[in-house]
Short mmCIF file of C-alpha atoms in Angstrom, two decimals:
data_model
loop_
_atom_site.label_atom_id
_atom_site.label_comp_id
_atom_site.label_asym_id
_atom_site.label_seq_id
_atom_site.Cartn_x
_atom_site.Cartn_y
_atom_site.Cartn_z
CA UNK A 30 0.00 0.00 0.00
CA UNK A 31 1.49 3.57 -0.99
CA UNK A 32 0.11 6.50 -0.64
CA UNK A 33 -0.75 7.18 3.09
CA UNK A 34 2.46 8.32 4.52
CA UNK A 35 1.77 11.93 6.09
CA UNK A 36 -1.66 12.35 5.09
CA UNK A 37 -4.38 13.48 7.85
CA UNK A 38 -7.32 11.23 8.00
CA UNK A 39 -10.50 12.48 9.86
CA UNK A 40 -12.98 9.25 11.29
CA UNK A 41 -16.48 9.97 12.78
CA UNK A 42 -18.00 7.01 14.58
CA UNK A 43 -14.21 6.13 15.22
CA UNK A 44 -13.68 4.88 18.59
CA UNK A 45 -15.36 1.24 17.56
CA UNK A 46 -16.46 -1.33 15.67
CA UNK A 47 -15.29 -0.34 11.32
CA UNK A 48 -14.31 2.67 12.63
CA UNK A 49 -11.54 1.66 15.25
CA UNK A 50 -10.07 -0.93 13.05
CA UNK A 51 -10.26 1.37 10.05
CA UNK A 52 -8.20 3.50 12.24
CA UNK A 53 -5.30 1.36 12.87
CA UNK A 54 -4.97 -0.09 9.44
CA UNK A 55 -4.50 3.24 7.84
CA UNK A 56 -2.63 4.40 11.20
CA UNK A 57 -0.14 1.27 9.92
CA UNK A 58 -0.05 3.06 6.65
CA UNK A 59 1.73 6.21 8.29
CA UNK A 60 -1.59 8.53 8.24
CA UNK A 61 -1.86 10.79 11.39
CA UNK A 62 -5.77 9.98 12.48
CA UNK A 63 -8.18 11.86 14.16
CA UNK A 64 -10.70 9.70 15.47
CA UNK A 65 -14.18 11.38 16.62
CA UNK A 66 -16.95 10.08 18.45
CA UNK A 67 -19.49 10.92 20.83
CA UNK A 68 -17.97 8.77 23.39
CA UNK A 69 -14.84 11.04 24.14
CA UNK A 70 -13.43 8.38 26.93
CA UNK A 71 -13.79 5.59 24.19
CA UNK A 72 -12.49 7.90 21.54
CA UNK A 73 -8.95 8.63 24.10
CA UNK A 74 -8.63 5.20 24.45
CA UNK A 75 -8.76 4.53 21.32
CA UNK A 76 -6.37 7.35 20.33
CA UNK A 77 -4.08 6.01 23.12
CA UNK A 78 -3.72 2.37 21.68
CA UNK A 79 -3.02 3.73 18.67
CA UNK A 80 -0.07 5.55 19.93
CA UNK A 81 0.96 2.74 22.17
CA UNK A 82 1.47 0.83 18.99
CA UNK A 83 3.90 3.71 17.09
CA UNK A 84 0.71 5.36 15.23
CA UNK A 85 -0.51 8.87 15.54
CA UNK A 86 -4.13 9.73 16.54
CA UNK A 87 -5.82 12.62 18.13
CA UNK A 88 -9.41 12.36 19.76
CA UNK A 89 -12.00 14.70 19.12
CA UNK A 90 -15.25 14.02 21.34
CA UNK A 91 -18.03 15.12 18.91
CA UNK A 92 -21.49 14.42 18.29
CA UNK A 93 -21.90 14.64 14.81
CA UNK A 94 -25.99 15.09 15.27
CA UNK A 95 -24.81 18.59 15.96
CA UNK A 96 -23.83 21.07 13.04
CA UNK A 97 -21.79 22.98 16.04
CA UNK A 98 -19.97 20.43 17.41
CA UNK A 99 -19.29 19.36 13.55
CA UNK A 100 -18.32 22.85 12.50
CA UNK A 101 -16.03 22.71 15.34
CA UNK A 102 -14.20 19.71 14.71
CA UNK A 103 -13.05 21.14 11.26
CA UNK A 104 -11.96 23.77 12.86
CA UNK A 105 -9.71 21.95 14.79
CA UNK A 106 -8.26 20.04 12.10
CA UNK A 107 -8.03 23.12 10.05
CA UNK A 108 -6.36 25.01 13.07
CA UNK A 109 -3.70 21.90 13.91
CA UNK A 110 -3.73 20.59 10.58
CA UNK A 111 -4.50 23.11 7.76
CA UNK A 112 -5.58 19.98 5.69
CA UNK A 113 -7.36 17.18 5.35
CA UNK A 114 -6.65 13.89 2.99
CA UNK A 115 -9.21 11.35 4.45
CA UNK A 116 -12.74 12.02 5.56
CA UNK A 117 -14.33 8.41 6.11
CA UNK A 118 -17.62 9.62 7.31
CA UNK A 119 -18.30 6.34 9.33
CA UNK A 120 -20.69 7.49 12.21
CA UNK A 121 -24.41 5.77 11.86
CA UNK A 122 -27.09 5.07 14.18
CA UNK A 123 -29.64 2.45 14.16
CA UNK A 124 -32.51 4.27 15.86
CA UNK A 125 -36.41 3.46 16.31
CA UNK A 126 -37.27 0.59 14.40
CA UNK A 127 -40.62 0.50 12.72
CA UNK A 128 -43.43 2.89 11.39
CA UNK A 129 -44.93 3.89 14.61
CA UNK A 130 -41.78 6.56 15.44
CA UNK A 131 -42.18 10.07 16.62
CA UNK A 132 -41.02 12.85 14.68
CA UNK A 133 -37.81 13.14 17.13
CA UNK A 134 -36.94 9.65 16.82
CA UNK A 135 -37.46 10.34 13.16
CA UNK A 136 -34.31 13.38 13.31
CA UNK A 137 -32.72 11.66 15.27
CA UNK A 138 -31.81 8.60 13.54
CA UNK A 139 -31.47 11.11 9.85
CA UNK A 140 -29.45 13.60 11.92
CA UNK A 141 -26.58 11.01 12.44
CA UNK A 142 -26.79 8.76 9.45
CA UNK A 143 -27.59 11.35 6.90
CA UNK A 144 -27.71 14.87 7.53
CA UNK A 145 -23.78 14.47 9.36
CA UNK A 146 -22.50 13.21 6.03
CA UNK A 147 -23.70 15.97 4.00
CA UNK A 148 -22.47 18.92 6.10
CA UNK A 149 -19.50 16.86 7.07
CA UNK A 150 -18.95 17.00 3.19
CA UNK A 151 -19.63 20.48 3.03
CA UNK A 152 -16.66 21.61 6.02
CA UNK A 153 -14.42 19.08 4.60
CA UNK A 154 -14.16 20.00 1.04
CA UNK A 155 -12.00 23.73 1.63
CA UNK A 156 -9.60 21.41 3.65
CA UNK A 157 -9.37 18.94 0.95
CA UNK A 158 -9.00 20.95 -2.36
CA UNK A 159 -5.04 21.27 -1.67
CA UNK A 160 -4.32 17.24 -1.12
CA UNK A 161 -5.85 16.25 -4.37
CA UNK A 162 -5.71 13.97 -6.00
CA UNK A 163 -4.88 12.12 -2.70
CA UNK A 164 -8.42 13.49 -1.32
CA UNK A 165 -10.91 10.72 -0.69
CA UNK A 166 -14.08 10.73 1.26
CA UNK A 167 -16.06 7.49 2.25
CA UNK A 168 -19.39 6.90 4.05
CA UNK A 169 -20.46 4.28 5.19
CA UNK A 170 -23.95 2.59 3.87
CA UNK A 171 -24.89 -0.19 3.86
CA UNK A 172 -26.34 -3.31 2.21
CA UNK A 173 -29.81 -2.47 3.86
CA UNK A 174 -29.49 0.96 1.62
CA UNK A 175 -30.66 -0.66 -1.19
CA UNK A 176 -32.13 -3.96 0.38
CA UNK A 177 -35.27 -2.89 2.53
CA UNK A 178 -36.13 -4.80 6.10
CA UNK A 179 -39.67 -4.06 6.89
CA UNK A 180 -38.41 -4.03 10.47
CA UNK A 181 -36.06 -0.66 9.99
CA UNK A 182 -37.20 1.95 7.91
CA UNK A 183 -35.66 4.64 8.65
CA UNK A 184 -32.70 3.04 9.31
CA UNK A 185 -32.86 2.04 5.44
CA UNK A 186 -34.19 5.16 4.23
CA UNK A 187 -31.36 7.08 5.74
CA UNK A 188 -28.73 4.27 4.50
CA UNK A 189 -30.19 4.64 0.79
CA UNK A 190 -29.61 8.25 0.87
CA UNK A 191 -25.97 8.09 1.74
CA UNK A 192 -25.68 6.01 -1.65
CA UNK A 193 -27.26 9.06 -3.77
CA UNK A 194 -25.06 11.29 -1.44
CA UNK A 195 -22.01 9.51 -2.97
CA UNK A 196 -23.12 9.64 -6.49
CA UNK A 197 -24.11 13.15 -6.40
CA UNK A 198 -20.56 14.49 -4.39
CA UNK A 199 -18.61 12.88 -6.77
CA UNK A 200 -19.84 14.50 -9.22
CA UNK A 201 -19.51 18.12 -7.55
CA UNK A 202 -16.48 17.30 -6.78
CA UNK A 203 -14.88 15.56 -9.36
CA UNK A 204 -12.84 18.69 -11.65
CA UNK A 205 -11.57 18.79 -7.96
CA UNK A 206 -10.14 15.56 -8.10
CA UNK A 207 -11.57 14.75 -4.77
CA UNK A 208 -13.19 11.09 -4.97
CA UNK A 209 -15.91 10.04 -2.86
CA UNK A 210 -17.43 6.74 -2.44
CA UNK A 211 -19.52 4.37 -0.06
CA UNK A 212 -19.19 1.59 1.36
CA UNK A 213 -22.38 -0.97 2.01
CA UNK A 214 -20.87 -3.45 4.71
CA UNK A 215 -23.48 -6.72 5.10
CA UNK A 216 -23.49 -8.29 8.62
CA UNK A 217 -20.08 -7.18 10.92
CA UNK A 218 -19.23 -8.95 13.98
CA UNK A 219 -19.18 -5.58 15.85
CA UNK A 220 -21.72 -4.81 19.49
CA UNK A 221 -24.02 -2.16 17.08
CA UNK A 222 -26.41 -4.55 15.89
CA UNK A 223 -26.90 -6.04 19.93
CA UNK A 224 -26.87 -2.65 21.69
CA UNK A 225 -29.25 -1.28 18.79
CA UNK A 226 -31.55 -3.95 19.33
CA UNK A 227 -31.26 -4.66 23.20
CA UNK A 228 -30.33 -8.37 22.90
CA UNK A 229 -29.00 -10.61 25.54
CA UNK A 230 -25.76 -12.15 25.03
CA UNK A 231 -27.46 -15.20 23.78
CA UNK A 232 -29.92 -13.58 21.59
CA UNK A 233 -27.21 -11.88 20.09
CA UNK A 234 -25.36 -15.01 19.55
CA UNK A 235 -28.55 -16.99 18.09
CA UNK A 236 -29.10 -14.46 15.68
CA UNK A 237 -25.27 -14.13 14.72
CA UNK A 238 -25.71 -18.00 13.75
CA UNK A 239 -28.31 -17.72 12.43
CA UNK A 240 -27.67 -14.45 9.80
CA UNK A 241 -24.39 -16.37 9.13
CA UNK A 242 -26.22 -19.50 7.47
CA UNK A 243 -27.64 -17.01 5.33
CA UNK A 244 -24.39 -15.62 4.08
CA UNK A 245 -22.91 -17.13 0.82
CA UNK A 246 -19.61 -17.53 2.31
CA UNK A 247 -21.04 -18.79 6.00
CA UNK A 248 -20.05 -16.69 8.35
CA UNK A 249 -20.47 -12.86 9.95
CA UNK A 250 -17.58 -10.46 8.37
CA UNK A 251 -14.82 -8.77 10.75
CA UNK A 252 -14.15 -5.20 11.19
CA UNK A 253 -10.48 -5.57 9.84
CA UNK A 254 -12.28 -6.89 6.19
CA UNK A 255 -14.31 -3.85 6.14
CA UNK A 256 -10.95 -2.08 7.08
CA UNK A 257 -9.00 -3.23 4.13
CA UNK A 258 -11.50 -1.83 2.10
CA UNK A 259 -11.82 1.50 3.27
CA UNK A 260 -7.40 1.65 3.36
CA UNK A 261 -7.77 0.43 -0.68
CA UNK A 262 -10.26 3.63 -0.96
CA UNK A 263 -8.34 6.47 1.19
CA UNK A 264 -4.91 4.71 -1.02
CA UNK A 265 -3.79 5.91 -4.39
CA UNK A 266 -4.24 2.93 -5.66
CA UNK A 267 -8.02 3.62 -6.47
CA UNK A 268 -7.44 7.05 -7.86
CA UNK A 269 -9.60 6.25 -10.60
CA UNK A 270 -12.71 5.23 -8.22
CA UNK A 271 -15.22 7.61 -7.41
CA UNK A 272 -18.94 7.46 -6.96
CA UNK A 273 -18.90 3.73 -6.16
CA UNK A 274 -20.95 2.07 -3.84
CA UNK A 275 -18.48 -1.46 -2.50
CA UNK A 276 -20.54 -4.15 -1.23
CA UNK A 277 -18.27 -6.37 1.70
CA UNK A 278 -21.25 -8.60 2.88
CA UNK A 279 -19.37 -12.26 1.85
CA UNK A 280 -22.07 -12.12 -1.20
CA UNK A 281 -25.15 -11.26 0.87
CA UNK A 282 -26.20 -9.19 -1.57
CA UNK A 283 -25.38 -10.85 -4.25
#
């Protein structure tokens, strides 16, 4: 992998799960990361293991639900920074599940997984011009963007709009040379889907087994595979990539 040395990577939602180990595979790379998340303890840990491990990572405790705290966050970068190669937009919430929702738990779940990308897109862009064309943003989708459960609308709805997000940025921003892509991960061994859905230990588990018989390849995906893909998208080696949505679901979708 070339390409990474030096450059500034920005990760919402970064403290866990895609976003943590998306963090150390491109902190392996040489990238200086700054990984924000609304859990600032979990987001100085992270930092911190990073570090322990000859990376470089910053925290930034930020709820991306808020266009201040957002705003304010690219202000930091720009501040300590002045640039920004890597925005992997990763932050996503799973919300109320069903049609019966109120119209808070309605923002609320659009305020994270939508409406954070778009501004995020917005504040990073100035900061980005100057690394092109080693400027990539991500988001992260996901296969239920363009496969519907009945169970999670708006969790769905807001997933599916991220993939028009994509395809619409990268065409703004392409005479800027700034690519911009999603990616739709399938079932992750990762605790979102269990603390989302308030399951036990072994309801998680039961479910785990049972969503990995349904897989093509027979198992749940790890954090590090969804990892490799988001390094081969922030790399130079897919400089010709933009407005893309990757599927890495072991062929759920297929």
């Amino acid at each position: 992998m070339t390409g990474m040395k030096d450059q500034i990577v920005l990760i919402t939602g970064g403290a866990a799960g895609m976003g943590l180990a998306s963090a150390k595979a491109l902190a392996e790379e040489g990238a200086t990361i700054i990984i924000a998340d609304r859990n600032g303890e979990a987001a100085e840990h992270a930092a911190a293991a990073i570090s322990a491990t000859g990376g470089i990572a910053v925290a930034q405790q930020t709820d991306v639900s808020s266009l201040g705290q957002l705003r304010a966050l690219f202000d930091f970068i720009e501040k300590e920074f002045g640039r920004l190669n890597v925005f992997f937009s990763n932050a996503g919430l799973g919300g109320a599940n069903g049609f019966d929702v109120t119209e808070e738990q309605f923002d609320q779940v659009f305020d994270v997984n939508l409406k954070s990308h778009f501004f995020g897109t917005n504040f990073a862009v100035p900061l980005m011009r100057a690394c092109a064309p080693q400027a990539s943003i991500i988001y992260t989708s996901s296969i239920r963007g363009f496969r519907a459960h009945e169970g999670t609308p708006l969790y769905c709805m807001s997933k599916a709009g991220i993939l028009m997000l994509a395809r619409s940025a990268a065409r703004w921003l392409g005479p800027d040379r700034i690519r911009v892509n999603a990616i739709c991960p399938g079932g992750v061994e990762t605790a979102f889907p269990q603390e989302w859905l308030g399951l036990t230990d072994e309801q998680f588990q039961a479910i785990q087994q049972k969503s990995a018989s349904a897989v093509p390849l027979g198992r749940i995906g790890q954090p590090e595979e969804v990892a490799a893909l988001v390094k081969f998208l922030a790399s130079d080696q897919s400089l010709y990539i933009t407005g893309t949505a990757m599927t890495v679901d072991g062929g759920s979708s297929a």
